[in-house]
């Protein structure tokens, strides 16, 4: 006669996984059941690098007269692309007016009367001539006015501009101040100066100057591939879109002071917000002047 043995009972506290090796007292292991939300996250500080570039300084005739250095703060290589991408998406999206609007079938004028009887016509039943299935009817899921603006941290946007300028240093040249070289507006003379500096007029170029005289502005505005910017209108899109970047000595000093390694030290939030407001007002003023012209 075969005898049946009763298997040992297994419970939550009888398993050796949940018991200590000394006295087999049930004790929960805090390392196993500690939730991730209770663990202290390890925050790594953002490491910033400095991009030092030596740029040639050209005279108005195109001769090399000296050299200067552009020392800008740059994001680390593993995050630089993401920082610049986020900033350019923010700039482009904030430019959208968000005024596109369509009319639904309830908003289109007319269509209150049933066009023909429901039955005995042999046609498909219709309740309104403003149905989306007909020309002149309402629009299904069409655009409505909305706010497309998104937020980006001020320091993050500033870091994106300095990173983009540092990456464009290989295609950057420095020229001496040529504001007094144009006695009157002459586009032909400006194109000749571009060729002396090694800039192809057919390529997209960006000029950054602290001050732009009227003769220089009028001489360059008919060149569709050229952007003439000041510190108030400097933006990320024109930096990335340019094939050649031309700076003046004063612009190099401004970039080193504003976007250099020591640019954030000793600056308060009020001063930064005031500078940002001046840049936005300057950009809007330039757009309005271009529109009136």
PDB file of C-alpha atoms in Angstrom:
ATOM      1  CA  UNK A   1       0.000   0.000   0.000  1.00  0.00           C
ATOM      2  CA  UNK A   2       1.554   3.234  -1.143  1.00  0.00           C
ATOM      3  CA  UNK A   3       1.658   6.060   1.329  1.00  0.00           C
ATOM      4  CA  UNK A   4       1.291   9.622   0.115  1.00  0.00           C
ATOM      5  CA  UNK A   5       3.588  12.258   1.554  1.00  0.00           C
ATOM      6  CA  UNK A   6       2.271  15.717   2.112  1.00  0.00           C
ATOM      7  CA  UNK A   7       4.393  18.332   0.287  1.00  0.00           C
ATOM      8  CA  UNK A   8       5.777  21.110   2.416  1.00  0.00           C
ATOM      9  CA  UNK A   9       3.572  24.162   2.453  1.00  0.00           C
ATOM     10  CA  UNK A  10       4.913  27.254   0.725  1.00  0.00           C
ATOM     11  CA  UNK A  11       3.955  30.662   1.961  1.00  0.00           C
ATOM     12  CA  UNK A  12       5.213  34.221   1.594  1.00  0.00           C
ATOM     13  CA  UNK A  13       7.225  34.155   4.822  1.00  0.00           C
ATOM     14  CA  UNK A  14       8.425  30.547   4.664  1.00  0.00           C
ATOM     15  CA  UNK A  15      10.418  30.996   1.477  1.00  0.00           C
ATOM     16  CA  UNK A  16      14.153  31.372   1.936  1.00  0.00           C
ATOM     17  CA  UNK A  17      14.134  34.423  -0.325  1.00  0.00           C
ATOM     18  CA  UNK A  18      12.373  36.473   2.318  1.00  0.00           C
ATOM     19  CA  UNK A  19      14.216  34.999   5.338  1.00  0.00           C
ATOM     20  CA  UNK A  20      17.551  35.896   6.827  1.00  0.00           C
ATOM     21  CA  UNK A  21      20.270  33.280   7.050  1.00  0.00           C
ATOM     22  CA  UNK A  22      20.706  33.597  10.836  1.00  0.00           C
ATOM     23  CA  UNK A  23      17.361  33.106  12.579  1.00  0.00           C
ATOM     24  CA  UNK A  24      14.986  32.643   9.629  1.00  0.00           C
ATOM     25  CA  UNK A  25      12.901  35.592  10.825  1.00  0.00           C
ATOM     26  CA  UNK A  26      10.719  37.069   8.143  1.00  0.00           C
ATOM     27  CA  UNK A  27      12.184  40.384   7.056  1.00  0.00           C
ATOM     28  CA  UNK A  28      11.526  42.298   3.877  1.00  0.00           C
ATOM     29  CA  UNK A  29      14.493  43.422   1.876  1.00  0.00           C
ATOM     30  CA  UNK A  30      14.421  47.169   1.353  1.00  0.00           C
ATOM     31  CA  UNK A  31      16.794  46.983  -1.587  1.00  0.00           C
ATOM     32  CA  UNK A  32      14.433  44.802  -3.581  1.00  0.00           C
ATOM     33  CA  UNK A  33      11.123  46.462  -2.873  1.00  0.00           C
ATOM     34  CA  UNK A  34      12.258  50.082  -2.737  1.00  0.00           C
ATOM     35  CA  UNK A  35      10.247  51.992  -5.365  1.00  0.00           C
ATOM     36  CA  UNK A  36      12.098  54.037  -7.949  1.00  0.00           C
ATOM     37  CA  UNK A  37      10.222  57.139  -6.883  1.00  0.00           C
ATOM     38  CA  UNK A  38      11.820  56.947  -3.426  1.00  0.00           C
ATOM     39  CA  UNK A  39      15.348  56.617  -4.728  1.00  0.00           C
ATOM     40  CA  UNK A  40      17.433  59.755  -4.779  1.00  0.00           C
ATOM     41  CA  UNK A  41      18.236  60.562  -8.425  1.00  0.00           C
ATOM     42  CA  UNK A  42      21.792  61.377  -9.310  1.00  0.00           C
ATOM     43  CA  UNK A  43      21.797  64.642 -11.240  1.00  0.00           C
ATOM     44  CA  UNK A  44      24.807  65.172 -13.430  1.00  0.00           C
ATOM     45  CA  UNK A  45      25.831  68.805 -13.855  1.00  0.00           C
ATOM     46  CA  UNK A  46      25.757  70.188 -17.383  1.00  0.00           C
ATOM     47  CA  UNK A  47      29.306  70.336 -18.649  1.00  0.00           C
ATOM     48  CA  UNK A  48      30.037  73.256 -20.952  1.00  0.00           C
ATOM     49  CA  UNK A  49      33.024  73.441 -23.234  1.00  0.00           C
ATOM     50  CA  UNK A  50      34.814  76.379 -24.766  1.00  0.00           C
ATOM     51  CA  UNK A  51      35.414  76.534 -28.503  1.00  0.00           C
ATOM     52  CA  UNK A  52      38.469  78.679 -29.270  1.00  0.00           C
ATOM     53  CA  UNK A  53      38.865  79.567 -32.934  1.00  0.00           C
ATOM     54  CA  UNK A  54      41.472  81.736 -34.622  1.00  0.00           C
ATOM     55  CA  UNK A  55      39.960  83.817 -37.398  1.00  0.00           C
ATOM     56  CA  UNK A  56      41.763  85.886 -40.051  1.00  0.00           C
ATOM     57  CA  UNK A  57      41.112  89.620 -40.194  1.00  0.00           C
ATOM     58  CA  UNK A  58      40.846  90.982 -43.737  1.00  0.00           C
ATOM     59  CA  UNK A  59      41.105  94.573 -44.881  1.00  0.00           C
ATOM     60  CA  UNK A  60      38.619  96.217 -47.212  1.00  0.00           C
ATOM     61  CA  UNK A  61      40.854  95.289 -50.143  1.00  0.00           C
ATOM     62  CA  UNK A  62      40.872  91.598 -49.118  1.00  0.00           C
ATOM     63  CA  UNK A  63      44.396  91.410 -47.658  1.00  0.00           C
ATOM     64  CA  UNK A  64      45.062  89.609 -44.388  1.00  0.00           C
ATOM     65  CA  UNK A  65      46.215  92.138 -41.815  1.00  0.00           C
ATOM     66  CA  UNK A  66      45.970  90.232 -38.517  1.00  0.00           C
ATOM     67  CA  UNK A  67      44.170  87.487 -36.594  1.00  0.00           C
ATOM     68  CA  UNK A  68      41.618  87.431 -33.820  1.00  0.00           C
ATOM     69  CA  UNK A  69      40.150  84.782 -31.542  1.00  0.00           C
ATOM     70  CA  UNK A  70      36.551  83.759 -31.066  1.00  0.00           C
ATOM     71  CA  UNK A  71      36.084  82.064 -27.687  1.00  0.00           C
ATOM     72  CA  UNK A  72      32.463  80.955 -27.261  1.00  0.00           C
ATOM     73  CA  UNK A  73      30.679  78.656 -24.865  1.00  0.00           C
ATOM     74  CA  UNK A  74      29.440  75.455 -26.488  1.00  0.00           C
ATOM     75  CA  UNK A  75      27.231  72.577 -25.397  1.00  0.00           C
ATOM     76  CA  UNK A  76      28.835  69.136 -25.043  1.00  0.00           C
ATOM     77  CA  UNK A  77      28.896  67.094 -28.262  1.00  0.00           C
ATOM     78  CA  UNK A  78      26.322  64.579 -27.047  1.00  0.00           C
ATOM     79  CA  UNK A  79      23.691  67.274 -26.358  1.00  0.00           C
ATOM     80  CA  UNK A  80      24.642  70.077 -28.753  1.00  0.00           C
ATOM     81  CA  UNK A  81      22.421  68.843 -31.560  1.00  0.00           C
ATOM     82  CA  UNK A  82      19.398  68.536 -29.284  1.00  0.00           C
ATOM     83  CA  UNK A  83      19.880  72.005 -27.780  1.00  0.00           C
ATOM     84  CA  UNK A  84      20.160  73.693 -31.167  1.00  0.00           C
ATOM     85  CA  UNK A  85      17.225  71.699 -32.569  1.00  0.00           C
ATOM     86  CA  UNK A  86      14.978  72.656 -29.672  1.00  0.00           C
ATOM     87  CA  UNK A  87      15.884  76.336 -30.022  1.00  0.00           C
ATOM     88  CA  UNK A  88      15.311  76.484 -33.799  1.00  0.00           C
ATOM     89  CA  UNK A  89      11.969  74.693 -33.500  1.00  0.00           C
ATOM     90  CA  UNK A  90      10.942  77.189 -30.832  1.00  0.00           C
ATOM     91  CA  UNK A  91      11.906  80.173 -33.000  1.00  0.00           C
ATOM     92  CA  UNK A  92      10.105  78.892 -36.074  1.00  0.00           C
ATOM     93  CA  UNK A  93       6.993  77.871 -34.194  1.00  0.00           C
ATOM     94  CA  UNK A  94       6.749  81.159 -32.304  1.00  0.00           C
ATOM     95  CA  UNK A  95       6.716  83.005 -35.629  1.00  0.00           C
ATOM     96  CA  UNK A  96       3.411  81.410 -36.563  1.00  0.00           C
ATOM     97  CA  UNK A  97       0.520  83.835 -36.273  1.00  0.00           C
ATOM     98  CA  UNK A  98      -2.070  81.120 -35.739  1.00  0.00           C
ATOM     99  CA  UNK A  99      -4.772  83.052 -37.610  1.00  0.00           C
ATOM    100  CA  UNK A 100      -5.797  80.299 -40.058  1.00  0.00           C
ATOM    101  CA  UNK A 101      -9.530  79.716 -39.746  1.00  0.00           C
ATOM    102  CA  UNK A 102     -12.223  77.810 -41.633  1.00  0.00           C
ATOM    103  CA  UNK A 103     -16.013  77.616 -41.315  1.00  0.00           C
ATOM    104  CA  UNK A 104     -17.844  74.510 -40.236  1.00  0.00           C
ATOM    105  CA  UNK A 105     -21.223  73.565 -41.703  1.00  0.00           C
ATOM    106  CA  UNK A 106     -22.878  75.362 -38.800  1.00  0.00           C
ATOM    107  CA  UNK A 107     -20.998  78.591 -39.540  1.00  0.00           C
ATOM    108  CA  UNK A 108     -21.364  78.715 -43.325  1.00  0.00           C
ATOM    109  CA  UNK A 109     -24.086  81.088 -44.530  1.00  0.00           C
ATOM    110  CA  UNK A 110     -27.185  79.356 -45.875  1.00  0.00           C
ATOM    111  CA  UNK A 111     -28.173  75.712 -45.870  1.00  0.00           C
ATOM    112  CA  UNK A 112     -31.061  75.990 -43.435  1.00  0.00           C
ATOM    113  CA  UNK A 113     -33.662  74.577 -45.799  1.00  0.00           C
ATOM    114  CA  UNK A 114     -33.776  70.973 -46.921  1.00  0.00           C
ATOM    115  CA  UNK A 115     -32.885  71.055 -50.633  1.00  0.00           C
ATOM    116  CA  UNK A 116     -35.450  68.468 -51.748  1.00  0.00           C
ATOM    117  CA  UNK A 117     -37.783  65.937 -50.149  1.00  0.00           C
ATOM    118  CA  UNK A 118     -36.412  62.955 -48.356  1.00  0.00           C
ATOM    119  CA  UNK A 119     -38.155  60.388 -50.564  1.00  0.00           C
ATOM    120  CA  UNK A 120     -39.574  59.882 -54.079  1.00  0.00           C
ATOM    121  CA  UNK A 121     -36.750  61.660 -55.900  1.00  0.00           C
ATOM    122  CA  UNK A 122     -34.403  58.755 -56.539  1.00  0.00           C
ATOM    123  CA  UNK A 123     -31.499  60.792 -55.225  1.00  0.00           C
ATOM    124  CA  UNK A 124     -29.413  60.462 -52.101  1.00  0.00           C
ATOM    125  CA  UNK A 125     -30.974  62.109 -49.090  1.00  0.00           C
ATOM    126  CA  UNK A 126     -29.637  65.541 -48.208  1.00  0.00           C
ATOM    127  CA  UNK A 127     -30.502  67.775 -45.294  1.00  0.00           C
ATOM    128  CA  UNK A 128     -28.497  70.858 -46.240  1.00  0.00           C
ATOM    129  CA  UNK A 129     -26.659  72.327 -49.218  1.00  0.00           C
ATOM    130  CA  UNK A 130     -23.785  73.263 -46.870  1.00  0.00           C
ATOM    131  CA  UNK A 131     -22.803  69.713 -46.130  1.00  0.00           C
ATOM    132  CA  UNK A 132     -19.024  69.103 -46.269  1.00  0.00           C
ATOM    133  CA  UNK A 133     -19.644  66.777 -49.215  1.00  0.00           C
ATOM    134  CA  UNK A 134     -20.672  69.693 -51.446  1.00  0.00           C
ATOM    135  CA  UNK A 135     -18.677  72.617 -52.857  1.00  0.00           C
ATOM    136  CA  UNK A 136     -19.223  75.695 -50.735  1.00  0.00           C
ATOM    137  CA  UNK A 137     -20.060  73.611 -47.698  1.00  0.00           C
ATOM    138  CA  UNK A 138     -18.392  73.535 -44.316  1.00  0.00           C
ATOM    139  CA  UNK A 139     -14.930  72.146 -43.596  1.00  0.00           C
ATOM    140  CA  UNK A 140     -14.479  69.083 -41.445  1.00  0.00           C
ATOM    141  CA  UNK A 141     -11.715  69.367 -38.819  1.00  0.00           C
ATOM    142  CA  UNK A 142     -10.383  72.552 -40.403  1.00  0.00           C
ATOM    143  CA  UNK A 143      -7.925  74.908 -38.691  1.00  0.00           C
ATOM    144  CA  UNK A 144      -9.091  77.384 -36.087  1.00  0.00           C
ATOM    145  CA  UNK A 145      -7.163  80.298 -34.518  1.00  0.00           C
ATOM    146  CA  UNK A 146      -4.762  79.012 -31.897  1.00  0.00           C
ATOM    147  CA  UNK A 147      -1.597  79.936 -30.059  1.00  0.00           C
ATOM    148  CA  UNK A 148       1.424  78.061 -31.384  1.00  0.00           C
ATOM    149  CA  UNK A 149       3.996  79.629 -29.065  1.00  0.00           C
ATOM    150  CA  UNK A 150       6.131  77.381 -26.903  1.00  0.00           C
ATOM    151  CA  UNK A 151       8.569  78.232 -24.128  1.00  0.00           C
ATOM    152  CA  UNK A 152      12.290  77.732 -23.937  1.00  0.00           C
ATOM    153  CA  UNK A 153      14.639  78.603 -21.124  1.00  0.00           C
ATOM    154  CA  UNK A 154      16.583  81.811 -21.678  1.00  0.00           C
ATOM    155  CA  UNK A 155      19.931  80.235 -20.892  1.00  0.00           C
ATOM    156  CA  UNK A 156      19.159  77.286 -23.147  1.00  0.00           C
ATOM    157  CA  UNK A 157      18.377  79.591 -26.060  1.00  0.00           C
ATOM    158  CA  UNK A 158      21.519  81.569 -25.385  1.00  0.00           C
ATOM    159  CA  UNK A 159      23.577  78.379 -25.297  1.00  0.00           C
ATOM    160  CA  UNK A 160      22.067  77.284 -28.620  1.00  0.00           C
ATOM    161  CA  UNK A 161      23.146  80.537 -30.309  1.00  0.00           C
ATOM    162  CA  UNK A 162      26.678  80.309 -28.929  1.00  0.00           C
ATOM    163  CA  UNK A 163      26.916  76.646 -29.967  1.00  0.00           C
ATOM    164  CA  UNK A 164      25.768  77.474 -33.494  1.00  0.00           C
ATOM    165  CA  UNK A 165      28.258  80.339 -33.781  1.00  0.00           C
ATOM    166  CA  UNK A 166      31.055  78.118 -32.520  1.00  0.00           C
ATOM    167  CA  UNK A 167      30.212  75.431 -35.080  1.00  0.00           C
ATOM    168  CA  UNK A 168      30.154  78.045 -37.864  1.00  0.00           C
ATOM    169  CA  UNK A 169      33.657  79.265 -37.020  1.00  0.00           C
ATOM    170  CA  UNK A 170      35.147  77.200 -39.873  1.00  0.00           C
ATOM    171  CA  UNK A 171      33.183  79.315 -42.363  1.00  0.00           C
ATOM    172  CA  UNK A 172      33.686  82.626 -40.587  1.00  0.00           C
ATOM    173  CA  UNK A 173      35.914  85.539 -41.521  1.00  0.00           C
ATOM    174  CA  UNK A 174      36.522  88.895 -39.863  1.00  0.00           C
ATOM    175  CA  UNK A 175      36.775  92.131 -41.821  1.00  0.00           C
ATOM    176  CA  UNK A 176      37.684  95.609 -40.715  1.00  0.00           C
ATOM    177  CA  UNK A 177      34.991  98.207 -40.247  1.00  0.00           C
ATOM    178  CA  UNK A 178      33.789  99.326 -43.674  1.00  0.00           C
ATOM    179  CA  UNK A 179      30.935 101.657 -42.720  1.00  0.00           C
ATOM    180  CA  UNK A 180      32.761 104.727 -44.074  1.00  0.00           C
ATOM    181  CA  UNK A 181      33.924 103.028 -47.260  1.00  0.00           C
ATOM    182  CA  UNK A 182      30.677 103.622 -49.136  1.00  0.00           C
ATOM    183  CA  UNK A 183      30.108 107.265 -49.950  1.00  0.00           C
ATOM    184  CA  UNK A 184      26.793 106.457 -51.605  1.00  0.00           C
ATOM    185  CA  UNK A 185      24.637 103.315 -52.023  1.00  0.00           C
ATOM    186  CA  UNK A 186      26.217 101.097 -54.680  1.00  0.00           C
ATOM    187  CA  UNK A 187      25.285  97.419 -54.867  1.00  0.00           C
ATOM    188  CA  UNK A 188      27.953  96.788 -57.494  1.00  0.00           C
ATOM    189  CA  UNK A 189      30.707  97.992 -55.181  1.00  0.00           C
ATOM    190  CA  UNK A 190      29.379  95.830 -52.350  1.00  0.00           C
ATOM    191  CA  UNK A 191      29.432  92.725 -54.572  1.00  0.00           C
ATOM    192  CA  UNK A 192      33.025  93.522 -55.558  1.00  0.00           C
ATOM    193  CA  UNK A 193      33.926  93.743 -51.862  1.00  0.00           C
ATOM    194  CA  UNK A 194      32.331  90.340 -51.271  1.00  0.00           C
ATOM    195  CA  UNK A 195      34.464  88.795 -53.972  1.00  0.00           C
ATOM    196  CA  UNK A 196      37.620  90.347 -52.487  1.00  0.00           C
ATOM    197  CA  UNK A 197      36.766  88.759 -49.151  1.00  0.00           C
ATOM    198  CA  UNK A 198      36.234  85.343 -50.749  1.00  0.00           C
ATOM    199  CA  UNK A 199      32.448  85.381 -50.358  1.00  0.00           C
ATOM    200  CA  UNK A 200      30.439  84.161 -53.339  1.00  0.00           C
ATOM    201  CA  UNK A 201      27.458  86.498 -53.907  1.00  0.00           C
ATOM    202  CA  UNK A 202      25.379  83.473 -54.942  1.00  0.00           C
ATOM    203  CA  UNK A 203      25.989  81.760 -51.610  1.00  0.00           C
ATOM    204  CA  UNK A 204      23.989  82.562 -48.500  1.00  0.00           C
ATOM    205  CA  UNK A 205      25.985  84.837 -46.224  1.00  0.00           C
ATOM    206  CA  UNK A 206      25.340  86.546 -42.910  1.00  0.00           C
ATOM    207  CA  UNK A 207      26.958  89.815 -41.798  1.00  0.00           C
ATOM    208  CA  UNK A 208      27.044  90.698 -38.102  1.00  0.00           C
ATOM    209  CA  UNK A 209      27.877  94.318 -37.348  1.00  0.00           C
ATOM    210  CA  UNK A 210      27.371  96.382 -34.207  1.00  0.00           C
ATOM    211  CA  UNK A 211      26.271  99.401 -36.289  1.00  0.00           C
ATOM    212  CA  UNK A 212      25.089  99.537 -39.892  1.00  0.00           C
ATOM    213  CA  UNK A 213      25.298 102.760 -41.829  1.00  0.00           C
ATOM    214  CA  UNK A 214      22.572 103.758 -44.254  1.00  0.00           C
ATOM    215  CA  UNK A 215      24.838 103.435 -47.295  1.00  0.00           C
ATOM    216  CA  UNK A 216      25.887  99.904 -46.301  1.00  0.00           C
ATOM    217  CA  UNK A 217      22.294  98.879 -45.658  1.00  0.00           C
ATOM    218  CA  UNK A 218      21.071 100.274 -48.962  1.00  0.00           C
ATOM    219  CA  UNK A 219      24.001  98.779 -50.869  1.00  0.00           C
ATOM    220  CA  UNK A 220      23.337  95.268 -49.553  1.00  0.00           C
ATOM    221  CA  UNK A 221      19.549  95.063 -49.398  1.00  0.00           C
ATOM    222  CA  UNK A 222      19.187  94.133 -53.085  1.00  0.00           C
ATOM    223  CA  UNK A 223      21.357  91.029 -52.604  1.00  0.00           C
ATOM    224  CA  UNK A 224      18.829  88.297 -51.873  1.00  0.00           C
ATOM    225  CA  UNK A 225      21.363  85.827 -50.446  1.00  0.00           C
ATOM    226  CA  UNK A 226      22.751  88.264 -47.856  1.00  0.00           C
ATOM    227  CA  UNK A 227      21.508  88.957 -44.343  1.00  0.00           C
ATOM    228  CA  UNK A 228      22.745  92.060 -42.525  1.00  0.00           C
ATOM    229  CA  UNK A 229      22.255  91.634 -38.773  1.00  0.00           C
ATOM    230  CA  UNK A 230      23.021  93.524 -35.589  1.00  0.00           C
ATOM    231  CA  UNK A 231      23.301  92.191 -32.021  1.00  0.00           C
ATOM    232  CA  UNK A 232      19.621  93.053 -31.528  1.00  0.00           C
ATOM    233  CA  UNK A 233      18.487  91.034 -34.552  1.00  0.00           C
ATOM    234  CA  UNK A 234      20.894  88.094 -34.219  1.00  0.00           C
ATOM    235  CA  UNK A 235      18.912  84.865 -34.444  1.00  0.00           C
ATOM    236  CA  UNK A 236      19.604  81.159 -34.686  1.00  0.00           C
ATOM    237  CA  UNK A 237      17.929  80.529 -38.048  1.00  0.00           C
ATOM    238  CA  UNK A 238      20.130  82.964 -39.992  1.00  0.00           C
ATOM    239  CA  UNK A 239      23.252  81.503 -38.363  1.00  0.00           C
ATOM    240  CA  UNK A 240      22.384  77.956 -39.399  1.00  0.00           C
ATOM    241  CA  UNK A 241      21.103  78.991 -42.822  1.00  0.00           C
ATOM    242  CA  UNK A 242      24.249  80.887 -43.822  1.00  0.00           C
ATOM    243  CA  UNK A 243      27.048  79.313 -45.832  1.00  0.00           C
ATOM    244  CA  UNK A 244      29.451  82.110 -44.887  1.00  0.00           C
ATOM    245  CA  UNK A 245      29.557  84.268 -41.762  1.00  0.00           C
ATOM    246  CA  UNK A 246      31.262  87.671 -41.871  1.00  0.00           C
ATOM    247  CA  UNK A 247      32.016  89.536 -38.656  1.00  0.00           C
ATOM    248  CA  UNK A 248      33.595  92.831 -37.753  1.00  0.00           C
ATOM    249  CA  UNK A 249      36.065  93.357 -34.927  1.00  0.00           C
ATOM    250  CA  UNK A 250      33.394  94.950 -32.784  1.00  0.00           C
ATOM    251  CA  UNK A 251      31.066  91.999 -33.455  1.00  0.00           C
ATOM    252  CA  UNK A 252      33.755  89.551 -32.337  1.00  0.00           C
ATOM    253  CA  UNK A 253      34.217  91.481 -29.094  1.00  0.00           C
ATOM    254  CA  UNK A 254      30.467  91.441 -28.562  1.00  0.00           C
ATOM    255  CA  UNK A 255      30.215  87.680 -29.114  1.00  0.00           C
ATOM    256  CA  UNK A 256      33.106  86.957 -26.769  1.00  0.00           C
ATOM    257  CA  UNK A 257      31.556  89.139 -24.096  1.00  0.00           C
ATOM    258  CA  UNK A 258      27.963  88.010 -24.541  1.00  0.00           C
ATOM    259  CA  UNK A 259      28.328  84.321 -25.430  1.00  0.00           C
ATOM    260  CA  UNK A 260      31.792  83.586 -24.081  1.00  0.00           C
ATOM    261  CA  UNK A 261      32.737  81.401 -21.156  1.00  0.00           C
ATOM    262  CA  UNK A 262      32.466  84.285 -18.689  1.00  0.00           C
ATOM    263  CA  UNK A 263      29.317  85.693 -20.249  1.00  0.00           C
ATOM    264  CA  UNK A 264      26.963  84.521 -17.488  1.00  0.00           C
ATOM    265  CA  UNK A 265      29.091  85.603 -14.562  1.00  0.00           C
ATOM    266  CA  UNK A 266      27.982  88.746 -12.807  1.00  0.00           C
ATOM    267  CA  UNK A 267      24.716  89.056 -14.722  1.00  0.00           C
ATOM    268  CA  UNK A 268      21.364  89.303 -12.973  1.00  0.00           C
ATOM    269  CA  UNK A 269      18.014  88.109 -14.251  1.00  0.00           C
ATOM    270  CA  UNK A 270      16.697  91.686 -14.607  1.00  0.00           C
ATOM    271  CA  UNK A 271      19.612  92.677 -16.813  1.00  0.00           C
ATOM    272  CA  UNK A 272      19.128  89.611 -18.973  1.00  0.00           C
ATOM    273  CA  UNK A 273      15.388  90.176 -19.359  1.00  0.00           C
ATOM    274  CA  UNK A 274      16.048  93.808 -20.320  1.00  0.00           C
ATOM    275  CA  UNK A 275      18.538  92.737 -22.991  1.00  0.00           C
ATOM    276  CA  UNK A 276      16.147  90.120 -24.341  1.00  0.00           C
ATOM    277  CA  UNK A 277      13.363  92.721 -24.540  1.00  0.00           C
ATOM    278  CA  UNK A 278      15.610  95.079 -26.490  1.00  0.00           C
ATOM    279  CA  UNK A 279      16.519  92.306 -28.936  1.00  0.00           C
ATOM    280  CA  UNK A 280      12.855  91.457 -29.545  1.00  0.00           C
ATOM    281  CA  UNK A 281      11.899  95.108 -29.995  1.00  0.00           C
ATOM    282  CA  UNK A 282      14.789  95.621 -32.382  1.00  0.00           C
ATOM    283  CA  UNK A 283      13.787  92.627 -34.493  1.00  0.00           C
ATOM    284  CA  UNK A 284      10.188  93.812 -34.685  1.00  0.00           C
ATOM    285  CA  UNK A 285      11.310  97.331 -35.626  1.00  0.00           C
ATOM    286  CA  UNK A 286      13.480  95.989 -38.444  1.00  0.00           C
ATOM    287  CA  UNK A 287      10.632  93.823 -39.765  1.00  0.00           C
ATOM    288  CA  UNK A 288       8.278  96.807 -39.744  1.00  0.00           C
ATOM    289  CA  UNK A 289      10.821  98.985 -41.571  1.00  0.00           C
ATOM    290  CA  UNK A 290      11.328  96.290 -44.222  1.00  0.00           C
ATOM    291  CA  UNK A 291       7.565  96.005 -44.679  1.00  0.00           C
ATOM    292  CA  UNK A 292       7.134  99.766 -45.135  1.00  0.00           C
ATOM    293  CA  UNK A 293       9.950  99.903 -47.633  1.00  0.00           C
TER     294      UNK A 293
END
